[in-house]
C-alpha cells in the first residue's frame, strides 16, 4: 500500500510503535532532580519517592528529602508542573543508608521518614518536624498499612509496622498525639511486609513467612534465594507459635480452633503445593530445617514465656513507643550480624564467596487480592526471577507463577483489585498487571520495566525502556544509577493531548473541494471547533499512581489508553507495509479483535469507534493501490462495522464524489481521520471500471462491493442515531443509484439487460429516494427517461411523468428501452391520475455545486470588539500602513463591503503601474503571456484561468488578479467605480493591460471594441462567448462568483453581441481556427442567430457540414414551434367543443320559459 510515510528508519519506527502499543507508557515528571544542594550530585541517587495531594517528596542516598509542589498549567489541558520547594535532612547520624522510605499518613496529618536507620515524624505537607515526636533510632523498615482499611476513614488514625533487628512493632499514629505501641511481634530483621487485616506476609533477609498478627503465629514459607536455602521437608512444615514457652516453639492451641481443617488436610495440602513448587523451581539443592532456614529461632524469642492456653500480656495502647531498650535485654545494634543459619546437623552451612554474593536478593512482598500475596524468588541478581502467589493459608495459588527475565529490583501491581486502586481515578483498572524494574546487559545496559499480566495466564510481555547506554569493559560493574519503581499514595491527573487532538471533531474538506483548508472559517465553525475541543479534552486525561526513576530523571508510569495502543498497532501495519502491499489480514484481524471488546468508559467507546473507522477507511483506500489479491474477508459487513460516514469513503471514488451531499456545516469527523485522508490517503482514487482491476481475483467484484455496502447503509434508514441523517442518506441513495446506473450501462440495453439489476434499480427509485434532485440529474445524464418517470410516480407527480413519457415518444434518447408501449401507458396513467401537481425546478443543487455564492458574511459575529471599518482603516493608516491593503481585501473580498472597493482599486493600480514603469521584465512577462496564450491550441482555458495557473507568486501579479476581479464586476451591478479615471491611468500601458482595457470598454458600452480585443488581441474565445452571454459583466474574475440575474442582459442584447462576435470570428486570420470557432459558436448558440443573417455572412465556399449543427438546431426549433402551435390549436378546438356541448346540455336541462309581457323589463 503506497502510503505517504516519512520515516528516518523503518526499523526504529517499528520499535517505537511496538512500545507505544504496550499497556503502559512513560511521561516525564521531573527531568533533572537537583540531588545535591551544592550542585555536585556525583554519588548521590534517588532512593525513594512519594506523592500526595500536589506534593512530591523525593528521598536521596545523601540523606535528604526534596520537596516539590505542583503548579497548575497556564492553559486548560496543560499538565501541572512541579517546582522545587525545600530540602531537608531528617537524620544525619547512624549508618549512611540515605533516605530509606517516605510514608505519608494523611489521616494523622503526618509523614514518617526512615533515614539512616532513624525514624522521624513530620507534619504534612511541608515536612516540618512534628512537635513532641522524638526520632526513633535503630529502625530497619516501616510500612505495611492494612490494605483492607487504608482507604477507609478511621477514628483510630493510622497503624503501621516498624521493624527493628529484634521484632516488629505495630504503632498507632494520630494527629493529636505521639505514636503509641499497639503490639509487638517477635520477628527479627524484617525488611519487607504487606498486611491484610490480621494477616501479614513478611520477609527478612533470607526467607518469607505468613504472620497471624492477632494470635502471634507464623507459617514459614520459602527462601528468597534458592542457592543457600531450601524448604524443609513436608512433614516438618507446621504452623508455629511465635510466643515463647521455655525457649521452645510449639503448636498453638488456637490454631486448631481457627483452622480445624489444618489438622487433617490443610497442612498436607499446603506442604504438598509448596513442595511441588520448590521441587520444580529449586531442584537439586540441599535441604535445611524450617527453623534454621527461616532464621526465626533467635535468642530473643525466649524473652517471653507464654503458655498457648494463657492469653498474652496486653500492651497499653497509650504506652509511648520506644526502641531504646535496657542493656540486659541484649538489643542488637543495626550493625550486629545475625547468627549463622544452621544446617541439618546444627553446624553453620559454609557458602562460597560467589554463592553469598548471589544470594543477596531483595525480597518483594505484594498483595494483589485480599486473600493472596505475591512473593519473588530467584537464584541471583543477574539470573531470572520467579513470582509465586500464595493464599492466606500459605498454599500456592494454582494460577501459576510470574517469570522475570532478571531478578527485579522493584515490583508493583496495578489493577485487578479495587483495594489497590487509587480512589482519585474515576474508572477502576480491572486488568491486573505486574511491573518489574529490571536492568539488562546484552551489549548495552538497558534499564526498564518488564510488564506482564498477573490476573490471567499470558505469556505476552512488554518492555518499557527508561535508559539505554553502551556497555564497555570499563563500565561492566554495578550501574551508577539504579532504577526505582513505586506506587504513590495519591493519583496525579495527567493530560494526554494526543488523545484530544485525535478524537476532536473537525470539518472534513476533501482535496479538490471549493475553498482552501487554510481559508478563514465561518464564525459558526470557529465556535463549534471550540466546543469540540472542550468535549475531546474530557477524554485526554489519565491518572498516574506509579512512578519510576533512573539517574536524575523521574517518570510517571501510566496506563496506555486504548486509543494510543490500537493506533500504534495500526501504524505498525502501515509502516511495515510501506514497501510492500498492505497486510489486509492483520488489519482485519485487529478489527475483529475489538468487535466485542468491553467498553468501560465513554473515552473507550469513542476511541474504539475511531479505531474501527480508521481501519475501515484504510482497508477501503487500499483498494485504490492494491491491484492484486484482495483478502476474501474484506466485505461490506467489515466496512459497516467501522461505522464510518459513507461520505468519507465515497470521496475516494471519483465517479461518486458528485453524489456527496453536505449540510451548511459540512462533514465533521475525528481530526485523526481528517489527517489520514488528507496526508496519507490523499492520492487514493478507486475506479469502478472493470479494466482497472482485471488482475484481481475473479470472485472479487469492486462494483458489487460498493453496491452492497451502500445497500446495507440504506437499510439503516430511520434508526435515528445517524449524524447528519438527511445528508448521509441523500448521499447513500444518490451513490447507490449512480452505481446501479453505471453497472446497468455496462450490460446490454433493452431486454438483454440484467433483470436483477433492473429490479434493484426500480426498487431504489420506487421507494422514496432522499436525493431527489441528484436522482433526476443522474437519470438525465444516463438517458434513463423511463426510470425517471418511475421516480416521478413514486411521488405522484403526474405532469412530470407525462412529460417524461412525451420526451420518449418525441424521439429523445432512452438507453433502457423499457418504454415499449408508450401511448397505452400514457392513456392508462391519464385515466388514473387525480392531481397534476407542479414540482420545484431543477438546478438548485446543481447550481450550488457548480458555482459558489458570491455573497459573504459582512460582519464577524465572533468578534468581541466591534469597531466600524472606517475607524479600523484610519487606525491602520496611522499604525501599520502596509496592512491597510490586507484589511481592505478582507472588507471587500471577505466582507463584500464595496464602500472600500474604489480605494482598493487605487492600491492595486499603484502597485501594478509602478512595477510596469520600472521593470521591463514585468512588461515582457505580460507580453509573453498574451503571445503564449494565443499560441495555445483549442480547447484551452480562459485567459483568466491561464494566468491563474501560471501564477508567479509575486505581489504585483496577485494584485493584478484581484484588480481584474474588481474591475470585472464581481461585486454585482450595484458596485461602480470611476471608469474614466482608471482608463486614464492605464492608457500608457494599454498594450500590456489588455484584459483591463476589455473590461473598461465593456463598462462603457463599447462592446464591439471589447469583443474585437477578446478575439484578436487576446485570443480568448471562451471569454468572448461569456461576454456576449453576460453582456460584458462578470468576466476576468474567479468562476466561483455567482452571477446575479439582474446583471444578465436581455435576449435581444445578447443576440446583438453574438452578431458582433460572429463578425469577429469570421475575421480570424487562421482559416482552420476561423472555421472551428465559427462552427462551435453557431452550434452552441444557434438560438441567438437569425438564419438569414448567418447565411448572408458565411462565405459561400464553406461546406454545409460546417453549419450542420446550426442548421439542424434551427430546423428542429421550427418543427418544435409548428408542433406546439398544432397542439395548442387542437386543444383550443377541443375546449370549444366541450364548452359548446355543456351549453347545449344546460339549455336542454333548463327548458324554455314563457315570460309574461307585464313582467318584461321596460328596458327590453
mmCIF file of C-alpha atoms in Angstrom, residues 11 52 72 224 251 264 273 277 282 285 337 343 560 568 630 666 1021 1033 1114 1121:
data_model
loop_
_atom_site.group_PDB
_atom_site.id
_atom_site.type_symbol
_atom_site.label_atom_id
_atom_site.label_comp_id
_atom_site.label_asym_id
_atom_site.label_seq_id
_atom_site.Cartn_x
_atom_site.Cartn_y
_atom_site.Cartn_z
ATOM 1 C CA UNK A 11 13.140 -0.374 11.961
ATOM 2 C CA UNK A 52 0.395 13.189 47.954
ATOM 3 C CA UNK A 72 -1.397 24.158 37.630
ATOM 4 C CA UNK A 224 14.234 -15.567 48.782
ATOM 5 C CA UNK A 251 1.826 -25.744 68.183
ATOM 6 C CA UNK A 264 -6.369 -33.209 58.562
ATOM 7 C CA UNK A 273 1.836 -27.461 46.997
ATOM 8 C CA UNK A 277 6.715 -25.598 43.649
ATOM 9 C CA UNK A 282 14.883 -25.178 43.120
ATOM 10 C CA UNK A 285 19.736 -28.150 46.198
ATOM 11 C CA UNK A 337 25.349 -9.677 62.245
ATOM 12 C CA UNK A 343 22.323 -26.911 58.711
ATOM 13 C CA UNK A 560 -1.591 3.389 27.914
ATOM 14 C CA UNK A 568 0.106 2.287 17.294
ATOM 15 C CA UNK A 630 -7.809 -8.943 -2.030
ATOM 16 C CA UNK A 666 -20.133 20.307 6.327
ATOM 17 C CA UNK A 1021 -12.735 32.889 -27.486
ATOM 18 C CA UNK A 1033 -20.246 41.884 -16.810
ATOM 19 C CA UNK A 1114 -32.735 25.754 -36.459
ATOM 20 C CA UNK A 1121 -42.787 25.636 -32.872
#
